[in-house]
Short mmCIF file of C-alpha atoms in Angstrom, two decimals:
data_model
loop_
_atom_site.label_atom_id
_atom_site.label_comp_id
_atom_site.label_asym_id
_atom_site.label_seq_id
_atom_site.Cartn_x
_atom_site.Cartn_y
_atom_site.Cartn_z
CA UNK A 1 -11.72 -11.31 -6.63
CA UNK A 2 -9.25 -13.32 -4.57
CA UNK A 3 -7.09 -10.25 -4.59
CA UNK A 4 -10.06 -7.87 -3.05
CA UNK A 5 -11.84 -10.45 0.15
CA UNK A 6 -7.50 -11.00 0.91
CA UNK A 7 -6.62 -7.27 1.19
CA UNK A 8 -10.03 -6.93 2.87
CA UNK A 9 -9.63 -9.24 5.48
CA UNK A 10 -5.87 -8.02 6.41
CA UNK A 11 -7.25 -4.56 6.42
CA UNK A 12 -9.79 -5.56 8.85
CA UNK A 13 -7.40 -7.57 11.31
CA UNK A 14 -4.83 -5.22 11.32
CA UNK A 15 -6.12 -1.55 10.56
CA UNK A 16 -8.19 -1.77 13.69
CA UNK A 17 -6.09 1.95 14.47
CA UNK A 18 -5.09 3.05 10.21
CA UNK A 19 -4.04 5.95 11.98
CA UNK A 20 -1.02 3.59 12.66
CA UNK A 21 0.63 3.76 10.01
CA UNK A 22 0.14 -0.43 10.35
CA UNK A 23 -2.21 -0.75 7.17
CA UNK A 24 -0.11 0.17 4.45
CA UNK A 25 2.98 -2.38 5.73
CA UNK A 26 0.62 -5.10 5.49
CA UNK A 27 -0.76 -4.78 2.31
CA UNK A 28 2.49 -3.53 1.03
CA UNK A 29 3.92 -6.84 2.71
CA UNK A 30 1.08 -8.56 0.56
CA UNK A 31 1.61 -7.17 -2.50
CA UNK A 32 5.10 -7.91 -1.62
CA UNK A 33 4.18 -11.41 -2.10
CA UNK A 34 1.81 -12.63 -3.94
CA UNK A 35 3.17 -10.11 -6.79
CA UNK A 36 6.57 -11.56 -7.07
CA UNK A 37 5.98 -15.55 -7.35
CA UNK A 38 8.33 -18.09 -6.92
CA UNK A 39 8.98 -22.75 -7.29
CA UNK A 40 11.29 -24.88 -6.64
CA UNK A 41 13.75 -24.28 -3.31
CA UNK A 42 13.49 -20.63 -3.68
CA UNK A 43 9.39 -21.17 -2.76
CA UNK A 44 11.00 -23.95 0.37
CA UNK A 45 12.88 -21.60 1.91
CA UNK A 46 10.43 -18.72 1.44
CA UNK A 47 8.57 -21.14 3.39
CA UNK A 48 11.06 -21.48 5.65
CA UNK A 49 12.11 -18.30 6.93
CA UNK A 50 8.32 -16.62 7.32
CA UNK A 51 7.62 -20.20 9.73
CA UNK A 52 10.68 -18.40 11.08
CA UNK A 53 10.07 -15.06 11.11
CA UNK A 54 6.26 -16.25 12.86
CA UNK A 55 8.34 -18.22 15.64
CA UNK A 56 10.29 -14.94 16.26
CA UNK A 57 7.56 -12.51 16.05
CA UNK A 58 4.86 -14.67 18.31
CA UNK A 59 7.12 -15.43 21.00
CA UNK A 60 8.33 -11.19 21.15
CA UNK A 61 4.07 -10.83 21.37
CA UNK A 62 3.46 -13.43 23.63
CA UNK A 63 6.23 -12.64 25.74
CA UNK A 64 5.48 -8.64 26.04
CA UNK A 65 1.61 -8.84 24.84
CA UNK A 66 0.03 -11.85 26.38
CA UNK A 67 -1.56 -9.90 29.02
CA UNK A 68 -3.14 -7.32 27.01
CA UNK A 69 -6.95 -6.99 25.23
CA UNK A 70 -7.72 -10.90 26.55
CA UNK A 71 -11.22 -9.99 25.41
CA UNK A 72 -11.16 -9.26 21.80
CA UNK A 73 -11.81 -12.17 20.16
CA UNK A 74 -11.32 -12.44 16.61
CA UNK A 75 -14.78 -12.72 15.54
CA UNK A 76 -15.56 -9.34 17.81
CA UNK A 77 -13.06 -8.13 14.74
CA UNK A 78 -14.60 -8.82 12.29
CA UNK A 79 -18.31 -8.45 13.55
CA UNK A 80 -17.21 -4.17 14.37
CA UNK A 81 -16.75 -4.09 10.18
CA UNK A 82 -19.55 -1.84 8.93
CA UNK A 83 -19.74 -0.04 5.48
CA UNK A 84 -21.04 2.46 6.59
CA UNK A 85 -18.90 3.82 9.51
CA UNK A 86 -15.85 6.27 7.71
CA UNK A 87 -13.25 3.12 8.69
CA UNK A 88 -14.86 0.94 6.75
CA UNK A 89 -16.01 2.95 3.30
CA UNK A 90 -11.78 3.64 3.98
CA UNK A 91 -10.74 0.10 4.49
CA UNK A 92 -13.17 -1.20 1.17
CA UNK A 93 -11.89 1.71 -0.73
CA UNK A 94 -8.82 1.03 -0.56
CA UNK A 95 -8.59 -2.53 -0.87
CA UNK A 96 -10.90 -2.80 -3.95
CA UNK A 97 -8.73 0.08 -5.57
CA UNK A 98 -5.41 -1.76 -4.86
CA UNK A 99 -7.38 -4.94 -6.26
CA UNK A 100 -8.31 -3.33 -9.50
CA UNK A 101 -5.24 -1.98 -10.06
CA UNK A 102 -3.46 -4.50 -9.97
CA UNK A 103 -6.61 -6.39 -12.66
CA UNK A 104 -5.68 -3.13 -14.62
CA UNK A 105 -1.93 -3.81 -14.54
CA UNK A 106 -2.76 -7.71 -15.58
CA UNK A 107 -5.29 -7.19 -18.36
CA UNK A 108 -3.07 -4.87 -19.92
CA UNK A 109 -0.23 -6.74 -19.86
CA UNK A 110 1.75 -4.69 -18.01
CA UNK A 111 5.09 -5.15 -17.04
CA UNK A 112 6.45 -4.96 -13.25
CA UNK A 113 2.70 -4.84 -12.98
CA UNK A 114 2.80 -4.40 -8.95
CA UNK A 115 4.36 -1.06 -9.05
CA UNK A 116 0.99 0.18 -10.11
CA UNK A 117 -1.06 -1.29 -7.30
CA UNK A 118 1.93 0.26 -4.40
CA UNK A 119 0.78 3.68 -6.43
CA UNK A 120 -2.39 3.28 -5.73
CA UNK A 121 -1.73 2.08 -2.69
CA UNK A 122 0.14 4.65 -1.41
CA UNK A 123 -2.18 7.52 -2.76
CA UNK A 124 -5.22 5.64 -1.19
CA UNK A 125 -3.57 4.99 2.06
CA UNK A 126 -4.18 8.23 4.11
CA UNK A 127 -7.33 8.13 6.51
CA UNK A 128 -9.79 11.13 7.49
CA UNK A 129 -8.19 14.32 7.76
CA UNK A 130 -5.25 12.96 6.31
CA UNK A 131 -7.40 12.14 3.64
CA UNK A 132 -8.84 15.49 1.88
CA UNK A 133 -5.26 15.72 0.31
CA UNK A 134 -5.02 13.32 -1.58
CA UNK A 135 -4.33 15.41 -4.94
CA UNK A 136 -1.69 17.34 -3.43
CA UNK A 137 -0.61 13.36 -1.82
CA UNK A 138 -1.13 12.17 -5.83
CA UNK A 139 0.58 14.93 -7.02
CA UNK A 140 3.86 14.33 -4.81
CA UNK A 141 3.59 10.48 -5.33
CA UNK A 142 4.33 11.46 -9.17
CA UNK A 143 7.00 14.18 -8.43
CA UNK A 144 8.71 12.07 -6.10
CA UNK A 145 9.09 8.72 -8.15
CA UNK A 146 10.23 10.94 -11.70
CA UNK A 147 12.70 13.04 -9.73
CA UNK A 148 13.79 9.66 -7.61
CA UNK A 149 13.75 7.46 -11.25
CA UNK A 150 16.11 10.52 -12.72
CA UNK A 151 18.72 10.69 -9.85
CA UNK A 152 18.76 6.83 -9.98
CA UNK A 153 19.39 6.96 -14.25
CA UNK A 154 21.87 10.07 -13.53
CA UNK A 155 24.26 7.78 -10.70
CA UNK A 156 24.41 4.94 -12.71
CA UNK A 157 26.54 6.99 -15.79
CA UNK A 158 28.89 7.68 -13.28
CA UNK A 159 28.56 4.68 -10.62
CA UNK A 160 29.65 2.00 -11.92
CA UNK A 161 27.18 -1.40 -12.19
CA UNK A 162 29.07 -2.87 -9.90
CA UNK A 163 28.50 -0.82 -6.58
CA UNK A 164 25.25 0.45 -7.02
CA UNK A 165 24.08 -2.58 -5.02
CA UNK A 166 25.05 -0.35 -2.09
CA UNK A 167 22.25 2.22 -4.28
CA UNK A 168 19.27 -0.01 -1.91
CA UNK A 169 20.61 -0.05 1.06
CA UNK A 170 21.62 3.74 1.15
CA UNK A 171 18.53 4.72 -0.30
CA UNK A 172 16.88 2.79 2.78
CA UNK A 173 19.10 3.67 5.01
CA UNK A 174 18.20 7.61 4.21
CA UNK A 175 14.43 7.04 4.03
CA UNK A 176 14.55 7.12 8.21
CA UNK A 177 15.56 10.96 8.10
CA UNK A 178 12.68 13.08 6.33
CA UNK A 179 9.57 13.23 7.28
CA UNK A 180 8.33 14.70 3.27
CA UNK A 181 6.10 11.70 1.17
CA UNK A 182 7.36 13.23 -2.11
CA UNK A 183 11.14 12.38 -0.50
CA UNK A 184 10.90 9.40 0.45
CA UNK A 185 8.64 7.82 -2.60
CA UNK A 186 11.80 9.21 -4.86
CA UNK A 187 14.26 7.22 -2.51
CA UNK A 188 12.57 4.38 -2.51
CA UNK A 189 13.16 4.06 -6.77
CA UNK A 190 16.33 3.26 -6.09
CA UNK A 191 15.13 -0.35 -4.44
CA UNK A 192 12.68 -0.61 -6.85
CA UNK A 193 14.99 0.28 -9.51
CA UNK A 194 17.63 -1.45 -8.98
CA UNK A 195 15.99 -4.60 -8.64
CA UNK A 196 14.21 -4.25 -12.42
CA UNK A 197 17.33 -2.84 -14.01
CA UNK A 198 19.18 -6.42 -14.45
CA UNK A 199 15.80 -7.28 -16.46
CA UNK A 200 14.66 -3.85 -17.81
CA UNK A 201 18.27 -2.30 -17.84
CA UNK A 202 18.02 1.24 -16.50
CA UNK A 203 16.39 2.76 -19.17
CA UNK A 204 13.80 0.33 -19.36
CA UNK A 205 13.31 0.74 -16.17
CA UNK A 206 13.19 4.25 -15.03
CA UNK A 207 10.58 4.74 -18.10
CA UNK A 208 8.55 1.72 -16.96
CA UNK A 209 8.39 3.19 -13.04
CA UNK A 210 7.44 6.11 -14.48
CA UNK A 211 4.94 5.28 -16.33
CA UNK A 212 2.97 2.63 -14.29
CA UNK A 213 3.20 4.97 -11.17
CA UNK A 214 1.21 7.27 -13.93
CA UNK A 215 -1.24 5.14 -14.23
CA UNK A 216 -1.74 3.65 -10.13
CA UNK A 217 -1.93 7.33 -9.19
CA UNK A 218 -4.79 8.03 -12.00
CA UNK A 219 -6.46 4.78 -11.08
CA UNK A 220 -6.48 5.96 -7.23
CA UNK A 221 -7.89 9.13 -8.30
CA UNK A 222 -10.21 7.82 -10.41
CA UNK A 223 -11.71 4.71 -6.87
CA UNK A 224 -11.43 8.52 -5.24
CA UNK A 225 -13.96 10.89 -7.20
CA UNK A 226 -15.88 7.75 -7.55
CA UNK A 227 -16.33 6.29 -3.97
CA UNK A 228 -17.11 9.70 -2.98
CA UNK A 229 -20.11 9.99 -5.61
CA UNK A 230 -21.11 7.41 -3.79
CA UNK A 231 -21.02 7.93 -0.50
CA UNK A 232 -22.56 11.47 -1.66
CA UNK A 233 -25.62 9.31 -2.93
CA UNK A 234 -26.28 7.25 0.35
CA UNK A 235 -26.11 9.73 2.71
CA UNK A 236 -28.74 12.18 0.52
CA UNK A 237 -30.58 8.91 0.53
CA UNK A 238 -30.30 8.17 4.20
CA UNK A 239 -31.23 12.14 4.80
CA UNK A 240 -34.72 11.78 4.38
CA UNK A 241 -35.35 8.76 6.23
CA UNK A 242 -33.25 10.13 9.43
CA UNK A 243 -34.09 13.50 9.09
CA UNK A 244 -31.02 14.74 8.95
CA UNK A 245 -27.56 14.17 6.46
CA UNK A 246 -24.65 12.15 7.59
CA UNK A 247 -21.21 13.87 9.03
CA UNK A 248 -18.89 14.15 5.98
CA UNK A 249 -15.80 11.07 6.56
CA UNK A 250 -13.53 13.37 4.23
CA UNK A 251 -12.33 9.96 3.00
#
């Protein structure tokens, strides 16, 4: 419930224009921070770094954009939220799906359960017309993870362990060039597997990466089907009263 509520609030505050792509960035940031707990000196360092970055970004925001949207208040953002709108339904579906995916990973005791949340978020992220291609997006997510994980395993056989630290930065730079979702998912595996390799080894990390992503993608598909049924049921209930049918949101 905590994850669901916090992700929902984040989406309400930052996803006013979902097609801009920032919802994925913020939800990813939430998952990364909340699912990689630290304590002691590391926690103090993380808080100090967060404060420093917040001050830097706030300074730029204030300097460049202080005159924009002055009439929009926090209350306006919260009041505009509605579960009967296409955007509101999309926000609820995304936050509920990710939160429940994390819960499934935790209850099942899955190592690196955050990968289940990442996979679910990635599939549920498209809004509006882009969301109609969800089955293809699910297949591309699985395909990209399988290809990327196997490539990582192959490169690990020929690249010395001390040089593998370059996998993450090189793959991150390469992700800026292709526009294909599947290709980006394959490249994204290198950084994730690099971090997990020190704990689970190469073969264990590859297996876990594929397994967790398959669970996350499957849950995302089930979540979408469930929300589509609920939306259709709500539309059919309202039709007699309004003498018309709600337009399809295709989310």
